[in-house]
Coordinates of C-alpha atoms in Angstrom, one line a residue:
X1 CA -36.4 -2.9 38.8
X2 CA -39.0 -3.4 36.1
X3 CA -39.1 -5.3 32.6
X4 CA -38.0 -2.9 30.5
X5 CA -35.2 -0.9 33.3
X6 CA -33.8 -4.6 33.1
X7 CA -33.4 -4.4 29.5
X8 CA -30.9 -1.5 29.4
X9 CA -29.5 -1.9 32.8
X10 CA -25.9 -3.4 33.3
X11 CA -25.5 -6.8 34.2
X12 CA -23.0 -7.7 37.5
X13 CA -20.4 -9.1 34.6
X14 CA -18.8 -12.6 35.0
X15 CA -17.2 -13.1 38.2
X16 CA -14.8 -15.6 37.0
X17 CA -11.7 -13.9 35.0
X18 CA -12.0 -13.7 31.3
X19 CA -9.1 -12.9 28.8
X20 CA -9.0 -13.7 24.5
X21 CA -6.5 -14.0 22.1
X22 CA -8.7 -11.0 20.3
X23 CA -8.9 -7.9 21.0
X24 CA -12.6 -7.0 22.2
X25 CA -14.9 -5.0 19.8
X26 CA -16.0 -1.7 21.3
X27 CA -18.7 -0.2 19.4
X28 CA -19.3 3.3 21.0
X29 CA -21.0 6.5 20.1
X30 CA -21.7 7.8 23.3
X31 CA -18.7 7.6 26.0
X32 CA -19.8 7.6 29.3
X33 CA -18.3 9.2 32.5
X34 CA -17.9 8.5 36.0
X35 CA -18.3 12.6 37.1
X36 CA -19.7 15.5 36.1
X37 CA -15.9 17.1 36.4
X38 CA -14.8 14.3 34.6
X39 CA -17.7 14.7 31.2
X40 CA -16.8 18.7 31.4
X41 CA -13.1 18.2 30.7
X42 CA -14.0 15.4 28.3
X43 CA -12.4 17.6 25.5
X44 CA -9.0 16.8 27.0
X45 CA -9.1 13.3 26.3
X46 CA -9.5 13.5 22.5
X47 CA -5.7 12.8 21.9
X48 CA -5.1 9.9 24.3
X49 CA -8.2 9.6 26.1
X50 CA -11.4 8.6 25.2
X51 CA -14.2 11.6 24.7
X52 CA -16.9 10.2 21.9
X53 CA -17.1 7.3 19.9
X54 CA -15.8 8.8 16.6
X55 CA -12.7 10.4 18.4
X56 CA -11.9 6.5 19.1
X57 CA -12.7 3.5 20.6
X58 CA -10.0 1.1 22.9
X59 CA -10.6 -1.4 19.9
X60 CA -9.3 1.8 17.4
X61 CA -6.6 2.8 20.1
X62 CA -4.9 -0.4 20.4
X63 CA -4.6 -0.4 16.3
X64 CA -3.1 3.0 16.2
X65 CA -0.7 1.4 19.0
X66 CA 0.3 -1.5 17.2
X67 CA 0.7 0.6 13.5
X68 CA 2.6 3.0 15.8
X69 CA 5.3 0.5 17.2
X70 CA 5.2 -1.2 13.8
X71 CA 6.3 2.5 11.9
X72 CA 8.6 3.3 14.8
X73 CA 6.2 6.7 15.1
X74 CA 5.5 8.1 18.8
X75 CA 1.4 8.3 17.4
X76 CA -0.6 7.3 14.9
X77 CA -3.7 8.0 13.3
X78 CA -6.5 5.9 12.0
X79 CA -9.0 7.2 9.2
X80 CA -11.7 6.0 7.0
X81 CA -9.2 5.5 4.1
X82 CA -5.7 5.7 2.3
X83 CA -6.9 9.2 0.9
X84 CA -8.5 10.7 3.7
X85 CA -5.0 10.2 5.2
X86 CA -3.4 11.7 2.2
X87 CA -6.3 14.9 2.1
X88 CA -6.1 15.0 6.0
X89 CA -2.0 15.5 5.8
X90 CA -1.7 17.5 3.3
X91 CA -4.9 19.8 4.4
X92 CA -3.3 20.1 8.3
X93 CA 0.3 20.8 6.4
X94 CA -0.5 23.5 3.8
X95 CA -2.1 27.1 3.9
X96 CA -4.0 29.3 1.6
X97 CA -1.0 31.2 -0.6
X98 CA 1.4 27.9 0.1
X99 CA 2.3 24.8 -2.6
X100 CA 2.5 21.4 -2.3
X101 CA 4.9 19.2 -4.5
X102 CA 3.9 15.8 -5.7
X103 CA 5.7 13.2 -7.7
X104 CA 4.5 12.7 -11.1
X105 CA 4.2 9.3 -10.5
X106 CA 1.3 10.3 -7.8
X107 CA -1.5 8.0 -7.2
X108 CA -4.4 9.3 -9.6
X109 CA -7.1 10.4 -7.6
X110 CA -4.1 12.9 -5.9
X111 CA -3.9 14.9 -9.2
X112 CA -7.8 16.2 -9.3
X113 CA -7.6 16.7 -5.8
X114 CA -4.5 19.1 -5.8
X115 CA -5.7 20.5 -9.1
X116 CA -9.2 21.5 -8.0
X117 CA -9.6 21.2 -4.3
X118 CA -6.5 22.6 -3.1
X119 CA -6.3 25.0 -6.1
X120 CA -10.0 26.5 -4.4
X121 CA -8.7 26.7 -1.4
X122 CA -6.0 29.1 -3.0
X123 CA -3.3 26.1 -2.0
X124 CA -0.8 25.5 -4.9
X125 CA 0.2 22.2 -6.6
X126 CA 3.3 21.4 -8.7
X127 CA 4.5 18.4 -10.2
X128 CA 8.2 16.8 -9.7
X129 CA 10.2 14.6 -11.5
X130 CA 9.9 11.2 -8.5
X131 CA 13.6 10.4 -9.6
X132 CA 15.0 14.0 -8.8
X133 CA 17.0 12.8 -5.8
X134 CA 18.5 15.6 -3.8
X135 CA 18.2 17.4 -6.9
X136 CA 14.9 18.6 -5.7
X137 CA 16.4 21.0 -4.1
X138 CA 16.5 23.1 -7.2
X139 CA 12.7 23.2 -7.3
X140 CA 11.7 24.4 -3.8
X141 CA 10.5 27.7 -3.1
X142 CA 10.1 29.4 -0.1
X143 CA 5.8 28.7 -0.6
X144 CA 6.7 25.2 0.0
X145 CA 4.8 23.9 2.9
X146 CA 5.0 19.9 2.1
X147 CA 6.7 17.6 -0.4
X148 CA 5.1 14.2 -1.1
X149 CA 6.8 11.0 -1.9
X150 CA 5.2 7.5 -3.3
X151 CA 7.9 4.9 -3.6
X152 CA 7.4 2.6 -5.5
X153 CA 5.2 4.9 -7.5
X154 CA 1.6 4.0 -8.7
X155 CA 1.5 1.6 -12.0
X156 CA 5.2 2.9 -12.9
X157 CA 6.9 1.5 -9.8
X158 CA 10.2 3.8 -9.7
X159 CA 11.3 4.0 -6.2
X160 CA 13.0 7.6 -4.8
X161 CA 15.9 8.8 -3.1
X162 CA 13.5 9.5 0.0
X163 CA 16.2 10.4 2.3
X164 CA 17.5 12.7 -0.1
X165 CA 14.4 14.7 -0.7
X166 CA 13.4 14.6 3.2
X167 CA 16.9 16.8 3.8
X168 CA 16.6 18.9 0.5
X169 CA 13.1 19.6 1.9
X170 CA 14.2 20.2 5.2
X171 CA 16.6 22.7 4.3
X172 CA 13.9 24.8 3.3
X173 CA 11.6 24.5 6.1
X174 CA 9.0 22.5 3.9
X175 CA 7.4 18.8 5.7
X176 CA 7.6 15.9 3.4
X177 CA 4.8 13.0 3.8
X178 CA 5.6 9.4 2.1
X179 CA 2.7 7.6 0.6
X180 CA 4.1 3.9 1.9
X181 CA 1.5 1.6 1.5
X182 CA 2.9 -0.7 -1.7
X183 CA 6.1 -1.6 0.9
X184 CA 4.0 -1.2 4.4
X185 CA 6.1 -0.3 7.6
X186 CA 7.2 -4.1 7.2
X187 CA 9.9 -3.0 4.5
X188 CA 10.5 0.6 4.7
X189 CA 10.0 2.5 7.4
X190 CA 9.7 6.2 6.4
X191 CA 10.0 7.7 9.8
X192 CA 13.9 6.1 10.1
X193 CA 14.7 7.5 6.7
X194 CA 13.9 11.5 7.2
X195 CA 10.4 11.5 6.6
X196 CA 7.6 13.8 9.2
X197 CA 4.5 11.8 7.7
X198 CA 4.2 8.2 6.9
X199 CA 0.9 7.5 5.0
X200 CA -0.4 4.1 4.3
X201 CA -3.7 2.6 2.9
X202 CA -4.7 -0.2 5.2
X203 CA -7.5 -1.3 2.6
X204 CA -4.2 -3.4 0.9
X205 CA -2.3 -5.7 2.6
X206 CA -2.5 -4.7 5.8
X207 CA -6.3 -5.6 6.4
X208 CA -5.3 -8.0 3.6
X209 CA -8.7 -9.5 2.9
X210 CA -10.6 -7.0 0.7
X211 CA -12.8 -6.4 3.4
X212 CA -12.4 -2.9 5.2
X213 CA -11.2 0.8 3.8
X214 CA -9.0 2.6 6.4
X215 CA -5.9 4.8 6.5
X216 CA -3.4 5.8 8.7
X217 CA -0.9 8.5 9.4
X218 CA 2.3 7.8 11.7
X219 CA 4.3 10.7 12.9
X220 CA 7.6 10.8 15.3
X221 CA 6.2 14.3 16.1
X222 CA 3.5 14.4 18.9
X223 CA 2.5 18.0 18.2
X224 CA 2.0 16.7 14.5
X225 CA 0.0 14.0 16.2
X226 CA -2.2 17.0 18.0
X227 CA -2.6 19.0 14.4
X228 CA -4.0 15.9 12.4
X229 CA -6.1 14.8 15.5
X230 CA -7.8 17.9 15.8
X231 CA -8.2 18.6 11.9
X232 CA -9.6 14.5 11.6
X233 CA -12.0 16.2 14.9
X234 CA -13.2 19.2 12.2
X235 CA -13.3 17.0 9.3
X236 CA -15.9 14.4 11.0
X237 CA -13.3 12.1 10.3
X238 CA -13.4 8.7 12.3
X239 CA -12.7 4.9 12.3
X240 CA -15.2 2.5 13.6
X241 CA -14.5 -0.3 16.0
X242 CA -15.5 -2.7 13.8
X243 CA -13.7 -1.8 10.8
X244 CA -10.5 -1.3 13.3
X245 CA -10.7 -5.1 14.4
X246 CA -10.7 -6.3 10.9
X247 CA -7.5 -4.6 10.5
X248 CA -6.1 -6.2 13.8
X249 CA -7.1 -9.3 12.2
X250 CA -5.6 -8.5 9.4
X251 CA -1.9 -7.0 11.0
X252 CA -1.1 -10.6 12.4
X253 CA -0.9 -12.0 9.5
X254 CA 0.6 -9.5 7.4
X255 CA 4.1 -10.5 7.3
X256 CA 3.9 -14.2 6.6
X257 CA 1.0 -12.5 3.8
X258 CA 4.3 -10.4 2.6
X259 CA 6.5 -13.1 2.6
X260 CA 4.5 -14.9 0.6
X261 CA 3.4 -12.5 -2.1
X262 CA 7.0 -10.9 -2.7
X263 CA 8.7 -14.4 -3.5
X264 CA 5.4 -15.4 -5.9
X265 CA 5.5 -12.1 -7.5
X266 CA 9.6 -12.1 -8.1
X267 CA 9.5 -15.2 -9.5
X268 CA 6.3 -14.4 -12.2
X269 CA 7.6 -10.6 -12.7
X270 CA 11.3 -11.9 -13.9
X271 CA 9.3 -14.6 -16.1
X272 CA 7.1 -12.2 -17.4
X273 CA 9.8 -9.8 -18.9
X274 CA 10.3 -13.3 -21.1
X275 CA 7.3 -12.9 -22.9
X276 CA 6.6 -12.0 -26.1
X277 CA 4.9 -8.4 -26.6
X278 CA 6.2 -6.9 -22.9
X279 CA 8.1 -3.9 -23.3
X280 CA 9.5 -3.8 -19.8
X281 CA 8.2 -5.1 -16.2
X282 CA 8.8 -3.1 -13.4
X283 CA 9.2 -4.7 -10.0
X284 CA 11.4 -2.5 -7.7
X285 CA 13.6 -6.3 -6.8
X286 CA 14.1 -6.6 -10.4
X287 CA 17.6 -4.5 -11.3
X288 CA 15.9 -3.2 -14.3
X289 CA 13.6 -1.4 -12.6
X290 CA 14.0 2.3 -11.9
X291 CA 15.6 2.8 -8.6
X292 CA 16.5 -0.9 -8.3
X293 CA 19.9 0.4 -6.2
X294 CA 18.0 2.7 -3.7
X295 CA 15.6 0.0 -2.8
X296 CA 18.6 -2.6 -2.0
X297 CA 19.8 0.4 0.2
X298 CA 16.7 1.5 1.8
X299 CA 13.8 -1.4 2.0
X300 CA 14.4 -4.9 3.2
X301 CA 12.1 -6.7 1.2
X302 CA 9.5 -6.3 -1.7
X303 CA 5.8 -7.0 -1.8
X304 CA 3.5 -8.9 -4.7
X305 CA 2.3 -5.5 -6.6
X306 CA 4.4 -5.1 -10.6
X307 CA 3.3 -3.6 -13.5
X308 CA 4.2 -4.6 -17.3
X309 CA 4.3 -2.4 -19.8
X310 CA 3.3 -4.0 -23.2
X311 CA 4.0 -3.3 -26.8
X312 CA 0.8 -1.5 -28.8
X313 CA 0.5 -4.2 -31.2
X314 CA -1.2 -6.0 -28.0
X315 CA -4.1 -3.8 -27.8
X316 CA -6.8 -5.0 -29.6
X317 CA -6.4 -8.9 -28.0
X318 CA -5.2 -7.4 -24.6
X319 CA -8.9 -7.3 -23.2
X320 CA -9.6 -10.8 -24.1
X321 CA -6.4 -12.3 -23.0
X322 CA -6.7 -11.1 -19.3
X323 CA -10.6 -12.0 -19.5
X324 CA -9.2 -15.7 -19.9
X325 CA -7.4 -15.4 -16.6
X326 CA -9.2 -17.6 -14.0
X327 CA -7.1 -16.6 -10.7
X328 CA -6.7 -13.3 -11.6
X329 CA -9.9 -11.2 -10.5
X330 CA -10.4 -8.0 -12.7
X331 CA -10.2 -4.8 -9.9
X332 CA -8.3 -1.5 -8.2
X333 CA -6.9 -2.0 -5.2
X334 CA -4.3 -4.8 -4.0
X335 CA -2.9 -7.0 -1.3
X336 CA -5.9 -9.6 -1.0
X337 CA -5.3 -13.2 -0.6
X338 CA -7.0 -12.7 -3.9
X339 CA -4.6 -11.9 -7.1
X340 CA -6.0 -9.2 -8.8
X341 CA -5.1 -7.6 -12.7
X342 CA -5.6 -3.8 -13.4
X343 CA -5.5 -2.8 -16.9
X344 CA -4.8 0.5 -18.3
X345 CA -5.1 1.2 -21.7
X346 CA -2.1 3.5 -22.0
X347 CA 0.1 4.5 -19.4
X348 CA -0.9 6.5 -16.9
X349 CA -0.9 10.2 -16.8
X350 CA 2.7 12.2 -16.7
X351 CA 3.1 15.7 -16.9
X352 CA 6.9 15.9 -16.1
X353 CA 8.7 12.8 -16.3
X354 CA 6.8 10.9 -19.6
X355 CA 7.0 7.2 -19.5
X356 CA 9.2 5.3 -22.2
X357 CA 5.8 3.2 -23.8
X358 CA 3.1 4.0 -25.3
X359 CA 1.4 0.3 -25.0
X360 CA -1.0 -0.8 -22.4
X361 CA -0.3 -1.2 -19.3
X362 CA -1.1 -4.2 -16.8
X363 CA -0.7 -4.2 -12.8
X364 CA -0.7 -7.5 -11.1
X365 CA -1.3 -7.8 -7.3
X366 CA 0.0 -11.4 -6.5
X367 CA -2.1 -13.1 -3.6
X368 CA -1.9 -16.2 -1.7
X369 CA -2.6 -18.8 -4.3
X370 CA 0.2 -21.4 -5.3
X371 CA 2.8 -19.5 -8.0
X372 CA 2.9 -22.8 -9.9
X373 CA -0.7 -22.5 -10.7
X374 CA -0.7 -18.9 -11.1
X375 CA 2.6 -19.3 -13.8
X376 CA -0.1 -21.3 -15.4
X377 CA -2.8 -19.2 -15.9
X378 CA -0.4 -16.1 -17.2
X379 CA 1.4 -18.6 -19.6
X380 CA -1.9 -19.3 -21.1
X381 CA -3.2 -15.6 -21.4
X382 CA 0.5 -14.4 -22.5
X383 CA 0.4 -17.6 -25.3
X384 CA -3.0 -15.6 -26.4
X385 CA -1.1 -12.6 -26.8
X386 CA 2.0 -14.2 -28.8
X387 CA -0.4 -16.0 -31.7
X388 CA -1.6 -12.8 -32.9
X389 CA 1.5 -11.5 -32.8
X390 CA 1.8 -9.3 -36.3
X391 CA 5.1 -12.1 -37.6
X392 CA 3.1 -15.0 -35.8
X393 CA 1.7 -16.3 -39.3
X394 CA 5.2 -16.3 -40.8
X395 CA 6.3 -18.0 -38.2
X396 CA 4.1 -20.4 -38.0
X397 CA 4.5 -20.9 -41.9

């Protein structure tokens, strides 16, 4: 063979054998096959075969494996992110002329998407009250195709009654799809607890290093496996192999990550709700916090994600006291190695079930720095909050 045949030609491979720790990167666009019988009927192997490159990869494969065992699911299903696994669920779930109920506690981006996208596609939205319980029931119509769940809620934190609403739903022939990825499969496993679609950003802590976007949905269902495959197959929707070994990086580490950032973040959450100018803290471990019973019944363990809830009078200084934090990195998103702060003006948007504050609102995603050191940091940006205090002065004098 010639110069440039040798350049694109297969070596003879190693002849000694060869095994890693990691889990080999296989990039692939084209998939190559041994037949021509074998390339015709290559559109049989998109669901646990290999067909093309963006259908999956043995790298992608062997994370939807490991997520699978991990959610106790019979498949799972990688995608580019948290909400294309939300859009992808709910798309493959719902028809023109059906509804789709979401907790008012939904992540934010879920609102203009139900109101705007589904809405064109002639898909219905509605809005539920996320501490309803089986009382959901009483909301259902016979339109209702899927019910979401997200517990612990975005920013407010409450956690649901999620076996409750999976029956109530049930009953009345609608799916219901959890939004897991503040508790990952590590402490709640949706699947076990009545739930057809278990949704979790991997972006957080289970890539864990602020370095990758991907989603996944877990079901126990195999045809529900088939639907989202094949929608994911319309959609474009794919993972790459790269991206998917980051994550398998990632996955081996998340539980001693977990561990870590739960018992940092109980211990500066219940210190927090100390401090001068917070109105409340919510941390689903903390018994104040809204549905502090069902998550002793129904997770077994938190994670480093609480939000506190501050008075108005700490407005105007808020920006500058969290600009004084020097572990806290300003930023969405959370379960880095990094802590992170989120800062919301006012609470977040409710259109059923309105929040008890009116005050800003701060989320704190605790990462793997030492707690004593982070205590520090927040005593010294909460101190800047207490001297301007409006009876400060007077007690001072």
């Amino acid at each position: 063979m010639r110069d440039p045949t040798l350049c694109v030609t297969p070596g003879q491979g190693l002849e000694a054998p060869f095994e890693s720790l990691s889990v080999p990167v296989h990039r692939a666009s084209t998939v190559v096959f041994p037949t021509v019988a074998a390339y015709q009927g290559r559109r049989d192997e998109i669901y646990d075969g290999f067909s093309y490159g963006l259908y999956g990869t043995p790298t992608s494969r062997e994370l939807e494996t490991r997520l699978a065992r991990l959610e106790g699911a019979a498949r799972t299903l990688a995608l580019p992110s948290g909400f294309s696994a939300i859009a992808l669920t709910t798309l493959a779930t719902a028809a023109p002329g059906q509804e789709v109920l979401f907790p008012d506690t939904t992540y934010d981006t879920v609102r203009p998407f139900a109101d705007t996208f589904l809405a064109g596609l002639g898909i219905g939205s509605r809005y539920y009250d996320p501490m309803l319980g089986a009382d959901i029931a009483d909301h259902l119509r016979d339109e209702t195709a899927l019910v979401w769940v997200e517990s612990p809620g975005s920013m407010s934190m409450e956690v649901q009654d999620v076996p409750a609403i999976a029956a109530a739903a049930h009953a009345r022939g609608a799916k219901v799809a959890a939004d897991n990825t503040w508790a990952t499969p590590l402490r709640f496993k949706p699947l076990a607890h009545g739930v057809d679609f278990s949704v979790c950003a991997l972006s957080k802590y289970v890539a864990g290093h602020s370095d990758v976007m991907m989603g996944s949905v877990s079901v126990a269902d195999v045809a529900l496996y088939r639907r989202l495959k094949d929608y994911s197959r319309f959609l474009g929707l794919g993972v790459s192999a790269d991206e998917s070994s980051l994550v398998l990086r990632g996955l081996e580490t998340l539980a001693i990550r977990m561990d870590r950032a739960e018992q940092s973040a109980g211990r500066l959450a219940a210190w927090a709700a100390t401090q001068p100018g917070v109105a409340e803290v919510r941390f689903p471990a903390l018994p104040s916090s809204p549905g502090h019973e069902l998550f002793k019944r129904d997770f077994t363990g938190g994670a480093g994600l609480f939000s506190v809830f501050l008075e108005p009078w700490t407005r105007p200084v808020l920006a500058e006291a969290v600009e004084s934090l020097r572990l806290f990195a300003i930023g969405a998103s959370w379960g880095g190695t990094r802590s992170l702060v989120a800062v919301l003006d006012r609470p977040p948007l409710r259109t059923v079930a309105p929040l008890p504050h009116q005050g800003p609102v701060v989320r704190f995603s605790i990462g793997l720095e030492d707690a004593a050191d982070l205590h520090a940091d927040l005593a010294a940006a909460f101190g800047r909050l207490a001297a301007t205090r409006p009876d400060a002065a007077q007690r001072r004098a």
